[in-house]
Amino acid sequence: MPVEEFVAGWISGAVGLVLGHPFDTIKVRLQTQNTYQGIVDCILKTYRHESVLGFFKGMSFPIASVALVNSVLFGVYSNTLLALTATSHQERRAQPPSYTNIFIAGCTGGLLQAYSLAPFDLIKVRLQNQTEPRMQIGSSEPRYRGPVHCAASILREEGPQGLFRGSWALVLRDTPTLGMYFVTYEGLCRKYTPEGQNPSSATVLVAGGFAGIASWITATPFDVIKSRMQMDGLKGRKYQGMLDCMASSFQQEGIRVFFKGMTLNSARAFPVNAATFLSYEYLLSLWR
Ligand SMILES: CN(C)C(=N)NCCC[C@H](N)C(=O)O
C-alpha cells in the first residue's frame, strides 16, 4: 500500500486548514447562532469582542487531527483507485481511470474521512461557538477551557456517543460530495492538460479551487444540520435526531436555512483546496 499519499494528504491538509480557519469560524457562528445580521456583522462583532484571536478559536485540535483526517481522505481515495484500476498515482496520467471509478474512490475516502473527523469536528464547532474574549479580567469564563477540557466535559456530561453527535449528517455531507470533489478536480485537470502530461501548477490550483467550491456548495445543506446537531446537547437536547433537526430548522427559518454559510463555504473553499491540491501534487512529484 503506497504510504506517500497518506503523508502528502496530511501536509497538504494542514496548509489548507490554516488558510481557511477564519472563514470557517464565521460560517459556523452564522449557521448556529441567530444573533448576527450577516457576514460583515459577524466579522465585526468577532473582531471587536475577541480580537483577531477570535477567528482562530478551535484551530489547535484540527491542526493536530488533520494528519489523520486528510491522510485518510487522500490515502483511501488513492488506494481505492489502485484497487479498482490497478494503477498507481504516477501511472494515472497515462492510463486515466474512468469517472465512475474516481467517484467511487472519492465517496469511499469521504465516508472513512467523516468517521475519523466526527469527534474532532464536534470539538472545533463547540470551541468556535464560544464568544467570550480570551484572557480578560472580569469577563465571563468560557464553558470549555480548551480542546482537551472540551473533550473531557463532553465525555462526562454526554457520554462517548456525545462525541459523535451529528456524525450521520457528517457522513451524508462528505460521502457524495467528496466523490464529486475528485471528479471535478480530475475533469478540470484533464480538460486543460495535453494528453499523457502532468497538469501545470496553475491548472492544479484552478482545478483544486473549483473542486472545493463545487463540493462545498453541495455540502452546505448537510453542513448546517451537522453544525446544529453538534451544538445540540450543550444546553439540553433540542432535537430528537437529524430528521427532526431538518424539519424544525425548516419550519422556523424556511428553505433559506439550508444555505446558511454557503457564501463563506465557497469563498473559503477556493484558496483552501487550491493550496491543498498544489501541495499534494508537489509532494507526490518529489517522492516519485
Ligand atoms: C465538501 N467537503 C466536505 C470537502 N470538500 N471536503 C474535503 C476537505 C478539503 C479541505 N480540507 C476543506 O476543508 O475544504
Short mmCIF file of C-alpha atoms in Angstrom, two decimals, residues 116-280:
data_model
loop_
_atom_site.label_atom_id
_atom_site.label_comp_id
_atom_site.label_asym_id
_atom_site.label_seq_id
_atom_site.Cartn_x
_atom_site.Cartn_y
_atom_site.Cartn_z
CA SER A 116 -12.37 9.90 11.65
CA LEU A 117 -13.32 13.60 11.53
CA ALA A 118 -16.51 13.41 13.65
CA PRO A 119 -15.15 13.92 17.21
CA PHE A 120 -12.52 16.49 16.15
CA ASP A 121 -15.06 18.47 14.16
CA LEU A 122 -17.51 18.48 17.05
CA ILE A 123 -14.89 19.90 19.43
CA LYS A 124 -13.89 22.52 16.84
CA VAL A 125 -17.52 23.64 16.41
CA ARG A 126 -18.12 23.85 20.19
CA LEU A 127 -14.95 25.97 20.67
CA GLN A 128 -15.69 28.18 17.67
CA ASN A 129 -19.06 29.00 19.16
CA GLN A 130 -17.60 30.35 22.40
CA THR A 131 -17.76 34.10 22.01
CA GLU A 132 -16.11 35.08 25.32
CA PRO A 133 -12.91 37.09 24.78
CA ARG A 134 -9.75 35.34 25.94
CA MET A 135 -7.71 36.35 28.96
CA GLN A 136 -9.65 39.40 30.09
CA ILE A 137 -10.00 40.01 33.79
CA GLY A 138 -13.63 40.33 34.77
CA SER A 139 -15.07 38.74 31.60
CA SER A 140 -17.14 35.58 31.99
CA GLU A 141 -15.28 32.26 31.86
CA PRO A 142 -15.89 30.27 28.68
CA ARG A 143 -17.53 26.90 29.24
CA TYR A 144 -14.62 24.97 27.74
CA ARG A 145 -11.02 25.91 28.62
CA GLY A 146 -9.56 24.26 25.52
CA PRO A 147 -9.88 21.16 23.31
CA VAL A 148 -8.88 18.62 25.96
CA HIS A 149 -11.20 20.13 28.57
CA CYS A 150 -13.96 20.25 25.93
CA ALA A 151 -13.49 16.54 25.05
CA ALA A 152 -13.41 15.55 28.73
CA SER A 153 -16.54 17.60 29.53
CA ILE A 154 -18.48 16.09 26.61
CA LEU A 155 -17.45 12.57 27.68
CA ARG A 156 -18.54 13.27 31.26
CA GLU A 157 -21.78 15.13 30.51
CA GLU A 158 -22.99 13.49 27.28
CA GLY A 159 -21.19 10.12 27.27
CA PRO A 160 -18.96 8.70 24.49
CA GLN A 161 -21.81 8.96 21.99
CA GLY A 162 -21.80 12.72 22.67
CA LEU A 163 -18.51 12.95 20.77
CA PHE A 164 -20.23 11.53 17.69
CA ARG A 165 -23.23 13.87 17.76
CA GLY A 166 -24.02 14.98 14.21
CA SER A 167 -21.94 12.20 12.66
CA TRP A 168 -24.80 10.95 10.44
CA ALA A 169 -25.16 14.40 8.95
CA LEU A 170 -21.38 14.50 8.52
CA VAL A 171 -21.39 11.18 6.66
CA LEU A 172 -24.22 12.39 4.41
CA ARG A 173 -22.34 15.65 3.86
CA ASP A 174 -18.99 14.09 2.96
CA THR A 175 -19.68 10.82 1.13
CA PRO A 176 -21.26 12.03 -2.14
CA THR A 177 -19.62 15.44 -2.12
CA LEU A 178 -16.12 14.00 -1.93
CA GLY A 179 -16.91 11.75 -4.89
CA MET A 180 -17.83 14.92 -6.72
CA TYR A 181 -14.75 16.74 -5.41
CA PHE A 182 -12.32 14.31 -7.03
CA VAL A 183 -14.39 14.03 -10.25
CA THR A 184 -14.36 17.84 -10.64
CA TYR A 185 -10.63 18.02 -9.89
CA GLU A 186 -9.74 15.28 -12.37
CA GLY A 187 -12.18 16.55 -15.01
CA LEU A 188 -10.68 20.07 -14.96
CA CYS A 189 -7.09 18.78 -14.91
CA ARG A 190 -7.78 16.58 -17.95
CA LYS A 191 -9.56 19.37 -19.83
CA TYR A 192 -6.64 21.77 -19.51
CA THR A 193 -3.69 19.34 -19.79
CA PRO A 194 -2.31 17.81 -23.01
CA GLU A 195 -2.85 14.03 -23.03
CA GLY A 196 -0.34 11.97 -21.04
CA GLN A 197 1.28 15.03 -19.40
CA ASN A 198 1.11 16.21 -15.80
CA PRO A 199 -1.08 19.27 -15.11
CA SER A 200 0.75 22.59 -14.65
CA SER A 201 0.74 24.28 -11.22
CA ALA A 202 -1.78 26.85 -12.49
CA THR A 203 -4.12 24.07 -13.66
CA VAL A 204 -3.80 22.26 -10.30
CA LEU A 205 -4.59 25.49 -8.42
CA VAL A 206 -7.66 26.29 -10.52
CA ALA A 207 -8.93 22.68 -10.64
CA GLY A 208 -8.40 22.26 -6.87
CA GLY A 209 -10.12 25.58 -6.13
CA PHE A 210 -13.16 24.78 -8.27
CA ALA A 211 -13.36 21.21 -6.92
CA GLY A 212 -13.53 22.78 -3.46
CA ILE A 213 -16.26 25.23 -4.46
CA ALA A 214 -18.39 22.59 -6.24
CA SER A 215 -18.17 20.18 -3.32
CA TRP A 216 -18.83 22.78 -0.62
CA ILE A 217 -21.84 24.28 -2.42
CA THR A 218 -23.48 20.86 -2.49
CA ALA A 219 -22.29 20.04 1.04
CA THR A 220 -23.78 23.15 2.67
CA PRO A 221 -27.32 21.84 3.49
CA PHE A 222 -25.95 18.89 5.49
CA ASP A 223 -23.19 21.13 6.86
CA VAL A 224 -25.85 23.33 8.52
CA ILE A 225 -27.64 20.31 10.00
CA LYS A 226 -24.35 18.80 11.16
CA SER A 227 -23.31 22.00 12.97
CA ARG A 228 -26.71 22.33 14.65
CA MET A 229 -26.69 18.69 15.78
CA GLN A 230 -23.18 19.17 17.15
CA MET A 231 -24.27 22.18 19.22
CA ASP A 232 -27.35 20.32 20.46
CA GLY A 233 -26.71 18.74 23.85
CA LEU A 234 -24.78 21.74 25.13
CA LYS A 235 -27.81 23.19 26.91
CA GLY A 236 -30.05 20.12 26.92
CA ARG A 237 -31.46 18.36 23.86
CA LYS A 238 -33.48 20.41 21.38
CA TYR A 239 -33.69 17.90 18.52
CA GLN A 240 -34.84 14.25 18.58
CA GLY A 241 -32.47 13.41 15.76
CA MET A 242 -31.23 14.51 12.35
CA LEU A 243 -34.65 14.45 10.66
CA ASP A 244 -36.21 16.43 13.49
CA CYS A 245 -33.40 18.99 13.24
CA MET A 246 -34.04 19.32 9.48
CA ALA A 247 -37.81 19.64 9.94
CA SER A 248 -37.74 22.12 12.80
CA SER A 249 -34.99 24.26 11.20
CA PHE A 250 -37.11 24.37 8.02
CA GLN A 251 -40.31 25.20 9.90
CA GLN A 252 -38.69 28.03 11.85
CA GLU A 253 -36.44 29.57 9.21
CA GLY A 254 -37.73 28.37 5.83
CA ILE A 255 -35.71 26.88 2.96
CA ARG A 256 -33.00 29.57 3.35
CA VAL A 257 -31.72 27.81 6.43
CA PHE A 258 -30.13 25.07 4.28
CA PHE A 259 -27.98 27.63 2.50
CA LYS A 260 -26.61 29.39 5.58
CA GLY A 261 -22.86 29.75 5.26
CA MET A 262 -22.82 28.86 1.54
CA THR A 263 -21.06 32.09 0.51
CA LEU A 264 -18.40 31.60 3.17
CA ASN A 265 -18.04 27.91 2.40
CA SER A 266 -17.39 28.78 -1.26
CA ALA A 267 -15.07 31.71 -0.53
CA ARG A 268 -13.06 29.56 1.85
CA ALA A 269 -13.10 26.53 -0.46
CA PHE A 270 -11.13 28.09 -3.33
CA PRO A 271 -7.88 29.05 -1.54
CA VAL A 272 -8.01 26.09 0.83
CA ASN A 273 -8.41 23.45 -1.86
CA ALA A 274 -6.16 25.15 -4.40
CA ALA A 275 -3.39 25.07 -1.76
CA THR A 276 -4.29 21.53 -0.68
CA PHE A 277 -4.08 20.04 -4.19
CA LEU A 278 -0.98 22.04 -5.14
CA SER A 279 0.95 20.83 -2.11
CA TYR A 280 -0.40 17.28 -2.53
#
